[in-house]
Coordinates of C-alpha atoms in Angstrom, one line a residue:
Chain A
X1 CA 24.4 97.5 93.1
X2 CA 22.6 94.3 91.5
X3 CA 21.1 94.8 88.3
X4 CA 17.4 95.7 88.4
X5 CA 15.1 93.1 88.7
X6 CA 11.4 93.1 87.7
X7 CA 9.8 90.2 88.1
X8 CA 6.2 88.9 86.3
X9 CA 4.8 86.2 88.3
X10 CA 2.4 85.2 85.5
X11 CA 1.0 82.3 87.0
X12 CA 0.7 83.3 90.8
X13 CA 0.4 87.0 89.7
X14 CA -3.5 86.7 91.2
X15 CA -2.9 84.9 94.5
X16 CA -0.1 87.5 96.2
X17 CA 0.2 85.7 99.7
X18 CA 2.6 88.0 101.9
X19 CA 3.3 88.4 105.5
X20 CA 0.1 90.8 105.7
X21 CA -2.3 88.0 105.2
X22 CA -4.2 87.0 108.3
X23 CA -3.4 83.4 110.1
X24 CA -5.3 80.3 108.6
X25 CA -5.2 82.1 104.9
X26 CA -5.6 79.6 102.4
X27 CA -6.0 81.9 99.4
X28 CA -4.9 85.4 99.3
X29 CA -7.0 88.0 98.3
X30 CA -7.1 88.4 94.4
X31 CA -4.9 91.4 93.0
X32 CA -7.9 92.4 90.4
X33 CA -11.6 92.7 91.0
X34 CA -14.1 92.6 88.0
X35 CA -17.2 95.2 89.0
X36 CA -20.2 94.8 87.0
X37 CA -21.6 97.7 87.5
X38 CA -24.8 97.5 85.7
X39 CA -26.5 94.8 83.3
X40 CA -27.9 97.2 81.1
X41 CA -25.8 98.2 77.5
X42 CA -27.2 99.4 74.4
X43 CA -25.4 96.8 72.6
X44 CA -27.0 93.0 72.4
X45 CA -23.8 90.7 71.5
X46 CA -25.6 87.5 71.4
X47 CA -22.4 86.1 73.0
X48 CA -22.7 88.4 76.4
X49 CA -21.2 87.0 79.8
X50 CA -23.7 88.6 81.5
X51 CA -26.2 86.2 82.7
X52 CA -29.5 85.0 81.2
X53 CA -31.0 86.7 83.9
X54 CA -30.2 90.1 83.4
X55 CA -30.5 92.5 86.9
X56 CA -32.7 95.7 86.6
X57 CA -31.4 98.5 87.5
X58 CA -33.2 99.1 90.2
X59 CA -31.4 96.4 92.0
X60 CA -28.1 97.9 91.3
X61 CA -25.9 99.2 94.0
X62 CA -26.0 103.0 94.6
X63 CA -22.8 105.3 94.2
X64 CA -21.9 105.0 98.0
X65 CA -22.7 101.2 98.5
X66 CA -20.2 101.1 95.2
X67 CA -17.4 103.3 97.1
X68 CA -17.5 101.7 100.4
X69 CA -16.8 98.4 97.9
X70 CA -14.0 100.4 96.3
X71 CA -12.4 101.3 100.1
X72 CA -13.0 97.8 101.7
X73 CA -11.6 96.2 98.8
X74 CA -8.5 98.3 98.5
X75 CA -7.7 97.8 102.1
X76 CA -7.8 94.4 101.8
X77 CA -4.8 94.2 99.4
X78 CA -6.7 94.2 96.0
X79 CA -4.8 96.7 93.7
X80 CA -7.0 96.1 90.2
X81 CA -10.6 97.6 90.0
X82 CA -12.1 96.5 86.5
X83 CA -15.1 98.6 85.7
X84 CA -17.5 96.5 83.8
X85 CA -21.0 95.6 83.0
X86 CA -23.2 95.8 80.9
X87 CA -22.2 99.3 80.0
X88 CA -20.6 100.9 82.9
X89 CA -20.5 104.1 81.2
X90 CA -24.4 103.6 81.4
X91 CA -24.0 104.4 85.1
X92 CA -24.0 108.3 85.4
X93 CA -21.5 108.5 89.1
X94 CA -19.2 106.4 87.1
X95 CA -16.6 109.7 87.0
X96 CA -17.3 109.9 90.7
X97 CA -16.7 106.3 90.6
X98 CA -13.2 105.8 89.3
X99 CA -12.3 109.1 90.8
X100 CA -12.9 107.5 94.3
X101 CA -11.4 104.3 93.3
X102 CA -8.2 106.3 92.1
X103 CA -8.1 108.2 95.5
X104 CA -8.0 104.8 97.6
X105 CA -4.9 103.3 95.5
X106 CA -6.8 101.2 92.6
X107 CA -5.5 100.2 89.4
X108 CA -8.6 101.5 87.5
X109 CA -9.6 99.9 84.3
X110 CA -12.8 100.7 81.9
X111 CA -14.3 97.7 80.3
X112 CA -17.0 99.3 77.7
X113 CA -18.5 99.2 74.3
X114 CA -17.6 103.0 73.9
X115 CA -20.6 103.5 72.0
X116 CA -21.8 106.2 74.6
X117 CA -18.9 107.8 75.4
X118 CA -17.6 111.5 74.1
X119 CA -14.5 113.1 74.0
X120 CA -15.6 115.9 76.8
X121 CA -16.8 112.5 79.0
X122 CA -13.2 110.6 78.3
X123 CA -11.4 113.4 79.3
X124 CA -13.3 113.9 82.8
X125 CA -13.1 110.2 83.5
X126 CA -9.2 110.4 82.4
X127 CA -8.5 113.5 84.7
X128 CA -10.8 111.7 87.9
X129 CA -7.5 109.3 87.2
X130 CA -8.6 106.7 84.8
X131 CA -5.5 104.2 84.5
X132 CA -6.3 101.8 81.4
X133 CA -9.2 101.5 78.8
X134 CA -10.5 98.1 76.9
X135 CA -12.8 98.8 74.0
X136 CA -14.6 95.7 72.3
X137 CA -14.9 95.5 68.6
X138 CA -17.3 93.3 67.2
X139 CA -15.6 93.0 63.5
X140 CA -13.6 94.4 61.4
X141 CA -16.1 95.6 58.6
X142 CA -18.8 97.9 60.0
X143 CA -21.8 96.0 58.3
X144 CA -20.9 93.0 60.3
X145 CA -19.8 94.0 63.4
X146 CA -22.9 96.4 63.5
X147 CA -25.3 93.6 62.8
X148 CA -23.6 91.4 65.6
X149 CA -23.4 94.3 67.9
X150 CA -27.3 94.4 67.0
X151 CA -26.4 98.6 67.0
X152 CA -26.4 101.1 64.1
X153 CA -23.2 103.0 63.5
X154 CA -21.7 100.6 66.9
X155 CA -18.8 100.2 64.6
X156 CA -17.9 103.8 63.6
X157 CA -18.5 105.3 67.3
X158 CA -15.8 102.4 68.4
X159 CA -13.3 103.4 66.0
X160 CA -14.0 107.1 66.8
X161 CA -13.4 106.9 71.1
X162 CA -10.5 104.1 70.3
X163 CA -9.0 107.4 68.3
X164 CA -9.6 109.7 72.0
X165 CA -8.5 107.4 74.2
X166 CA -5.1 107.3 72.6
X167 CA -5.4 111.1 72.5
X168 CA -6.0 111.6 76.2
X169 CA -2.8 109.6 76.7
X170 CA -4.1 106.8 78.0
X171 CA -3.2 103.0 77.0
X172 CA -5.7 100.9 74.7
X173 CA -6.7 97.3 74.5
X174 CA -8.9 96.4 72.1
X175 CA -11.5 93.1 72.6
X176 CA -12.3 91.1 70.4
X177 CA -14.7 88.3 70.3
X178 CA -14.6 85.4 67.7
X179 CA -17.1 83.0 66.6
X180 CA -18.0 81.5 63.1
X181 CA -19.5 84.8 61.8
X182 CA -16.4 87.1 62.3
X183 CA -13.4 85.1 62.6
X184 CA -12.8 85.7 58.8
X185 CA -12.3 89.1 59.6
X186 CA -9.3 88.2 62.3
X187 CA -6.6 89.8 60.1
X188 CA -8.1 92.9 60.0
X189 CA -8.9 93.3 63.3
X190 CA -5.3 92.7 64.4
X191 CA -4.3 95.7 61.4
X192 CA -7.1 97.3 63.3
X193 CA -5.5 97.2 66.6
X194 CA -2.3 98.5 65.4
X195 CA -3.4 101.3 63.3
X196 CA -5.4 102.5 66.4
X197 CA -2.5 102.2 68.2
X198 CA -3.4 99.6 70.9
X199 CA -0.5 97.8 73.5
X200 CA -2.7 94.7 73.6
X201 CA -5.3 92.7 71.6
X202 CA -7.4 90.1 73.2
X203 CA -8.4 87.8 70.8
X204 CA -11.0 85.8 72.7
X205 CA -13.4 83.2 71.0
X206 CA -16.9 82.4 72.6
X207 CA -17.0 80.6 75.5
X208 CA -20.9 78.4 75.1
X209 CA -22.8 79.2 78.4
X210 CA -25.7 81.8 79.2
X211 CA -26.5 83.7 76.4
X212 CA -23.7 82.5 74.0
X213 CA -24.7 79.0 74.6
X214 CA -28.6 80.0 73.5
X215 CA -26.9 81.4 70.5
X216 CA -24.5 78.2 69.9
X217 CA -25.7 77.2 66.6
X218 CA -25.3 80.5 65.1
X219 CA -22.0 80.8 66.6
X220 CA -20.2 78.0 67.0
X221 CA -16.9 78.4 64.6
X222 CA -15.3 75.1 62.4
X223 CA -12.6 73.3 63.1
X224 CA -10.8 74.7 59.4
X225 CA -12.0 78.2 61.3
X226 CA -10.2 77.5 64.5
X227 CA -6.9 76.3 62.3
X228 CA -6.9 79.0 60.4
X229 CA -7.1 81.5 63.9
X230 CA -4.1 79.9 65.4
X231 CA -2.0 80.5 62.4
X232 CA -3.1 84.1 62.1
X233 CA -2.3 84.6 65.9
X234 CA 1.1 83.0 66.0
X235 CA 1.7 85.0 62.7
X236 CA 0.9 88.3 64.0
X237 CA 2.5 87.7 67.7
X238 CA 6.4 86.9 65.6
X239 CA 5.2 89.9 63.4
X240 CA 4.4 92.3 66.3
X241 CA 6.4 91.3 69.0
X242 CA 7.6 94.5 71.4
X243 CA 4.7 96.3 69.7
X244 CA 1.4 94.6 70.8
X245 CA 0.6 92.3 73.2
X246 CA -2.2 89.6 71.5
X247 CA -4.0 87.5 74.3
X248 CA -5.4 84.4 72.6
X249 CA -8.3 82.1 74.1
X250 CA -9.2 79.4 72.2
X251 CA -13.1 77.9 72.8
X252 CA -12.4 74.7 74.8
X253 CA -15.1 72.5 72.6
X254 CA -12.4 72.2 70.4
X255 CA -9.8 71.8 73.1
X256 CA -8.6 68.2 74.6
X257 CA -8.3 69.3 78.0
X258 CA -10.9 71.4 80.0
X259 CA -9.4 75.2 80.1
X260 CA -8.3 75.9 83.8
X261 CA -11.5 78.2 84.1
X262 CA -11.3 81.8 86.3
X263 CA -7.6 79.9 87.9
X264 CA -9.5 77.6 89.3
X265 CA -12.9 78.4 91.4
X266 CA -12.7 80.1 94.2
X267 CA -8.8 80.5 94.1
X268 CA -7.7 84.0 92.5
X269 CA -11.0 85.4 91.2
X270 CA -13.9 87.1 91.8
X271 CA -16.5 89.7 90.4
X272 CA -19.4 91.6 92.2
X273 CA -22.5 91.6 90.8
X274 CA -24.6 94.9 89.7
X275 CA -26.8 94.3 92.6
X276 CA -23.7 93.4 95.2
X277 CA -23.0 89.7 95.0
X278 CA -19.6 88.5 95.0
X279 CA -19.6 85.9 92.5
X280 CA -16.6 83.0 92.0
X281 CA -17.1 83.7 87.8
X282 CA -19.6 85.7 86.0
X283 CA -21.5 83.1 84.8
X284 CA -21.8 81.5 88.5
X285 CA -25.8 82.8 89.3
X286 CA -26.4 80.2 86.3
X287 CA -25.9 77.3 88.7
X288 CA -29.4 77.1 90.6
X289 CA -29.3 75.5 94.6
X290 CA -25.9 78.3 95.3
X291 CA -26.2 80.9 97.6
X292 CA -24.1 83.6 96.9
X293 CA -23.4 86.6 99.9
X294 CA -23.7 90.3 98.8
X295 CA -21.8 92.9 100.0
X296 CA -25.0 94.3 101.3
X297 CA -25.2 91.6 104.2
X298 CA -23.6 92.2 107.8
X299 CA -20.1 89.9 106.5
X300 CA -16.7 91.3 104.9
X301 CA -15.8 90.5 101.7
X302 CA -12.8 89.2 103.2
X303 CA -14.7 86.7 104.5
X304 CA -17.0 85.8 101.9
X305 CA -14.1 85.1 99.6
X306 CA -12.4 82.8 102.8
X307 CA -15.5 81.3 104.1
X308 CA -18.9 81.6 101.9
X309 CA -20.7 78.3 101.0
X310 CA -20.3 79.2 97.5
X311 CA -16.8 79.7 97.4
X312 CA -15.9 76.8 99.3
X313 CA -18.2 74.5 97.5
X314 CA -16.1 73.8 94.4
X315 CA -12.6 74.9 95.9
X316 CA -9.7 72.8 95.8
X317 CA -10.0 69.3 94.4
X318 CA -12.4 67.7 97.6
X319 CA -15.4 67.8 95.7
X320 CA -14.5 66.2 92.2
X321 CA -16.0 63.2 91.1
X322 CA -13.9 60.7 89.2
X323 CA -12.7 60.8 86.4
X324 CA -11.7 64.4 88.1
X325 CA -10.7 63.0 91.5
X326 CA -7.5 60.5 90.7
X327 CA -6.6 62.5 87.8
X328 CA -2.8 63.9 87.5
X329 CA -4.5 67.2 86.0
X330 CA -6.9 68.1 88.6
X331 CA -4.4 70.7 90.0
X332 CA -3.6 72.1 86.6
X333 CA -6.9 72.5 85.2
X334 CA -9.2 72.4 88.5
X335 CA -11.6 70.0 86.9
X336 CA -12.5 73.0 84.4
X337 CA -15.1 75.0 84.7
X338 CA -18.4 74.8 87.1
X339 CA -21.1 76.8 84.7
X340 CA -20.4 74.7 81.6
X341 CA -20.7 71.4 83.7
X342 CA -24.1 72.8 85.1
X343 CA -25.2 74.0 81.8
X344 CA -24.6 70.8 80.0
X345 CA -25.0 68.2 82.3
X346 CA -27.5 70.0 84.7
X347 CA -24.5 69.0 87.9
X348 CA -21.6 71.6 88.4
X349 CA -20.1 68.9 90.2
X350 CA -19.5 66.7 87.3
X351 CA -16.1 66.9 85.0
X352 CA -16.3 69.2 82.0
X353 CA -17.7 67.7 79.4
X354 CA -14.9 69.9 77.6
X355 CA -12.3 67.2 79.1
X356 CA -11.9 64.1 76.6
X357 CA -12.3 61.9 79.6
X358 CA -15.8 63.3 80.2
X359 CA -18.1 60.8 79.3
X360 CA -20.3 63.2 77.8
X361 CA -17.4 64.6 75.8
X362 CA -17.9 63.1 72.3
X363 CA -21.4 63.3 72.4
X364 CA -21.2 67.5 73.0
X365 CA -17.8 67.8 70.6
X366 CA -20.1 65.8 67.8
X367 CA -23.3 68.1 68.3
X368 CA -20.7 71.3 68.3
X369 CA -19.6 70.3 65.0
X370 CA -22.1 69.8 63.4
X371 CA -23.6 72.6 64.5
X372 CA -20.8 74.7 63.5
X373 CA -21.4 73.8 59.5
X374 CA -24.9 74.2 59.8
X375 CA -26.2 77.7 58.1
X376 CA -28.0 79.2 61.3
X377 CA -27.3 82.6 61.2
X378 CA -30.0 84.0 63.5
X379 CA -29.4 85.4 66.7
X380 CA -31.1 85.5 69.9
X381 CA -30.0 89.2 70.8
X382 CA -29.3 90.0 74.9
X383 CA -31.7 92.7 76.1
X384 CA -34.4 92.4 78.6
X385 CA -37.3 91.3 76.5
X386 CA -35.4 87.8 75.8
X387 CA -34.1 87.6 79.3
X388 CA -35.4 85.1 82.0
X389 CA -35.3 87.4 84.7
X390 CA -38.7 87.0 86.6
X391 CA -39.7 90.3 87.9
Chain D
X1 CA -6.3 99.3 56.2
X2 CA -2.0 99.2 55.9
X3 CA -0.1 97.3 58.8
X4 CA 2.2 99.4 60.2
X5 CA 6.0 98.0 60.3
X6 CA 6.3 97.3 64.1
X7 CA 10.3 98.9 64.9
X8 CA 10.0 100.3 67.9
X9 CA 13.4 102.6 67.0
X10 CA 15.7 102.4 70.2
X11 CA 15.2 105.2 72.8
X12 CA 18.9 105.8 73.7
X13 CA 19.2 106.9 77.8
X14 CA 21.8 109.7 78.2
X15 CA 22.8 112.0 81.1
X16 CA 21.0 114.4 79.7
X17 CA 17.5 112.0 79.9
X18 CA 14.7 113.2 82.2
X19 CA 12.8 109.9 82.7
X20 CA 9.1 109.1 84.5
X21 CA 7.1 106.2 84.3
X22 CA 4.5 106.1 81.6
X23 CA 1.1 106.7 83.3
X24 CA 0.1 103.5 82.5
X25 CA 2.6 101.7 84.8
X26 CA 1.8 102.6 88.6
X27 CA 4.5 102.0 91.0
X28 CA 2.4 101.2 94.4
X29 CA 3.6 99.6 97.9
X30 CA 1.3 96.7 98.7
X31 CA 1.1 97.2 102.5
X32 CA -1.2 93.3 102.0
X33 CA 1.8 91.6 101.0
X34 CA 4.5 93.5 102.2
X35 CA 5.8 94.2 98.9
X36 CA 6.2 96.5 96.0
X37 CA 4.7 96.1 92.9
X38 CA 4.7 97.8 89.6
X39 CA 0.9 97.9 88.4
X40 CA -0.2 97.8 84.2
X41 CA -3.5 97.1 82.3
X42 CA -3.9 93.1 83.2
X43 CA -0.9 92.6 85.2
X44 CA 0.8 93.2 88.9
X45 CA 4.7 93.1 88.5
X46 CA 7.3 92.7 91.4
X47 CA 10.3 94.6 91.5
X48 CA 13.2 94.0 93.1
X49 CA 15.1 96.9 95.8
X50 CA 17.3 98.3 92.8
X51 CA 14.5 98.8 90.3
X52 CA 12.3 100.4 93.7
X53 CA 15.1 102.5 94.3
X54 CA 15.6 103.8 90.6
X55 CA 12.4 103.9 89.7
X56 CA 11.3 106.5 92.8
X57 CA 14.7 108.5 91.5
X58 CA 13.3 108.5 88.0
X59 CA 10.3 111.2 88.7
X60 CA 10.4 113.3 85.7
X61 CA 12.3 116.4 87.5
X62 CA 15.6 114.7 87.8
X63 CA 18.0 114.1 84.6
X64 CA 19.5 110.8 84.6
X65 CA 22.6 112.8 85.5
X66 CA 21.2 114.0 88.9
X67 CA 20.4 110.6 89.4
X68 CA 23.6 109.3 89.4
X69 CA 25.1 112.7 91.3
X70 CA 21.9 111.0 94.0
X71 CA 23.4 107.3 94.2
X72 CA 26.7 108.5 94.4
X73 CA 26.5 110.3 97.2
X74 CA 24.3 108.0 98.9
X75 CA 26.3 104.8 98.6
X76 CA 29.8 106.8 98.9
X77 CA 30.9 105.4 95.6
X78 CA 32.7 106.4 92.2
X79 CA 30.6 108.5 89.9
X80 CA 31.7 106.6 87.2
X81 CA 31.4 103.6 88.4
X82 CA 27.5 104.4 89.4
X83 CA 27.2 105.6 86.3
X84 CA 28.5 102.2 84.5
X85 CA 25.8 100.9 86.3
X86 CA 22.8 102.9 86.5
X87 CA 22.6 103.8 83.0
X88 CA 22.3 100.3 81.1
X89 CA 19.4 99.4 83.9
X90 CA 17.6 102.5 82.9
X91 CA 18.4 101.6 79.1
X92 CA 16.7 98.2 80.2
X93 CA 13.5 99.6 81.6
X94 CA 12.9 102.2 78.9
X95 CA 13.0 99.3 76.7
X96 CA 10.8 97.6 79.0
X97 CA 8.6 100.8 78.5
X98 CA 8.6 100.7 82.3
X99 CA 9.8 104.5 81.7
X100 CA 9.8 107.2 79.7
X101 CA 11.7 110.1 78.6
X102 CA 10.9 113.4 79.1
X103 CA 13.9 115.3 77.6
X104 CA 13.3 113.6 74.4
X105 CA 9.3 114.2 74.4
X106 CA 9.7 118.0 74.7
X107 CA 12.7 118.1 72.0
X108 CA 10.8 116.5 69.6

């Protein structure tokens, strides 16, 4: 017998292509899907992914639109269901939900705030066969994580279902997102994660588009700030090693090089939309002039991910401009990412102005720094009153 | 708030072990890609035959004793020898926390 052999295929871990795949396959099918179930949450991060343009819930898919999702998906070789929003613990079937996802094969995971959830409610989700739960934490100290949260007692509720989770048996990560107004409390939030008992941390700074990039000035950390994060991170991974995972995203403002945003469009990610589109990033519907295909039309999602407009628009390296085009890069970091070149040059075919060769690059890192010692505390909070959404 | 002192202590894998995988860690055949993978929060791993093979022994009902009585007979080989084998690989995945043990849960 050879010894046992477990491999971790980090980088191609998404993008599975096997002898199953069907002829002229370019991309396989991604191994995890992001569901947003719903846009609406009781919590108003003034950071949230969700777009500026927040779908009511009317528009949302119904319980067996969601389930026929959940079947087609898993039959196409997708073995990750992420449950997200929003709040997916807003949506009342979501037992029903995960229960039906567990019963087709899916890798079930519960992105949420926790603040509505109770221990009878964990437990029915966690016996309908609920695989992993992620919990975000706003801060460490409950005054300010409360305040960013824009939710009394956010803080205390968090802690509280972090504690039942572990209790039901089932494995933790705990979220948390950094800007200039928490990342003081970074070393606490890591001592957090531990004493709660969680296998990973995320420790994910803002990334500046939709509602985060409305909210820049007030969030928008210092380059000291940033320093100081990467030394606490590398500290507590050495410290913690075998114990907790930490996951560590750095903004890309700050960064030389453009981050390699969702893999690359279009080539080992997708997410569905609350109201059934299947979107190449979250923040995609930001980019005005693409179509995107719902899983309400007559086509497969198989083939919206192969063949759909939007997918195929910024796939690949045919559509960069230079300095993008004869760069040695453009198949490590795909030209970066679409939504931040839309959002800040109004073109999501141009480079990332996150990528020093961008020739817009100075002129954004100069306005982000000094932004970030400005003293504008204010937030813009994410509900519907402040959204765009024209209804 | 106190940091606690991260020393996983060693889980030592005798005959007498009843191992499982932790419910976290789903061991799933990919009928897409032809292949089997082991599926945790964030990540899809591959394993290879061997670890297929052990880990589908390892189902909480049989010691780590009955599984090498299982591969012995199977692959009309030494007990011992089997045993030399199987034992450090399981020692590898428990510390991999790709399993679990039973037999020490319920003694404490």
């Amino acid at each position: 017998m050879d010894d046992a052999f477990i491999a971790d295929p980090t980088d191609t871990l998404s993008v599975l292509d096997g002898p199953g795949a069907a002829t002229h396959v370019d991309f396989g099918i991604p191994a995890a899907v992001l569901a947003e179930l719903t846009h609406r949450c009781p919590l108003q991060c003034p950071y949230c992914s969700n777009p500026v343009e927040l779908e009511r819930s009317s528009a949302e898919l119904t319980t067996e639109e969601w389930k026929k999702v959940m079947s087609e998906l898993a039959e196409i070789g997708v073995l990750q269901f992420h449950f997200s929003g929003g709040e997916p613990t807003v949506r009342k079937d979501l037992t029903e939900l995960v229960r039906h996802a567990s019963s087709v094969g899916l890798y079930t995971n519960l992105i949420t705030s926790a603040v509505l959830l109770d221990e009878a409610r964990l437990r029915e989700l966690s016996d309908a066969g609920l695989d992993h739960v992620q919990i975000s934490f706003q801060g460490a100290d409950a005054a300010v994580a409360n305040r960013i949260a824009g939710f009394r007692d956010a803080h205390a509720k968090k802690l509280q279902v972090a504690r039942w989770v572990r209790a039901a048996g089932l494995p933790l990560t705990v979220n948390a997102v950094m800007h200039r107004q928490n990342l003081d409390q970074l070393p606490e939030i890591i001592d957090m994660a531990v004493e709660l008992g969680a296998a990973r941390v995320e420790v994910a700074n803002v990334q500046y588009y939709g509602w985060a990039l409305k909210n820049r000035a007030a969030l928008m950390p210092t380059i000291e700030q940033l320093d100081e994060c990467e030394r606490v991170v590398t500290e507590a991974r050495k410290r913690l090693k075998g114990a907790m995972e930490i996951d560590f995203v750095l903004p890309d403002y700050y960064a030389d090089r453009p981050k390699k945003c969702m893999g690359g469009w279009g080539r080992q990610f997708f997410n569905i939309s609350p109201a059934g589109k299947v979107l190449p990033c979250h923040a995609a519907e930001s980019i005005t002039g693409l179509e995107f295909d719902s899983v309400r039309g007559n086509k497969s999602i198989a083939w919206i991910w192969q063949n759909s407009d939007a997918f195929q628009k910024y796939r690949g390296t045919g559509w960069m401009p230079e300095p993008c085009k004869s760069c040695e890069l453009r198949e490590v970091d795909w030209g970066g990412c679409r939504c931040q070149a839309f959002a800040l040059t109004g073109d999501a075919g141009n480079t990332d102005p996150a990528c020093s060769l961008s020739p817009l690059h100075d002129r954004i890192f100069k306005l982000a720094e000094k932004e970030s010692i400005g003293d504008n505390r204010d937030f813009i909070y994410r509900n519907y009153a402040a959204s765009t959404k024209r209804v | 708030m106190s940091v606690m002192t991260a020393t996983p202590e060693m889980k030592v894998v005798t005959e007498a072990s009843r191992l499982v995988m932790p419910r976290y860690a789903k061991l799933r055949f990919d009928k897409t890609r032809d292949r089997w993978v082991i599926l945790v929060p964030e990540r899809v791993l591959v394993p290879d035959e061997t670890a297929v093979e052990i880990l589908q022994l390892c189902d909480g009902t049989r010691t780590v004793g009955e599984v090498i009585d299982t591969l012995a007979q199977k692959y009309i080989a030494d007990r011992a020898t089997i045993a030399g084998d199987v034992i450090p690989m399981l020692q590898e995945l428990v510390g991999k926390s790709f399993l679990t043990d039973l037999a020490e849960e319920s003694h404490g």
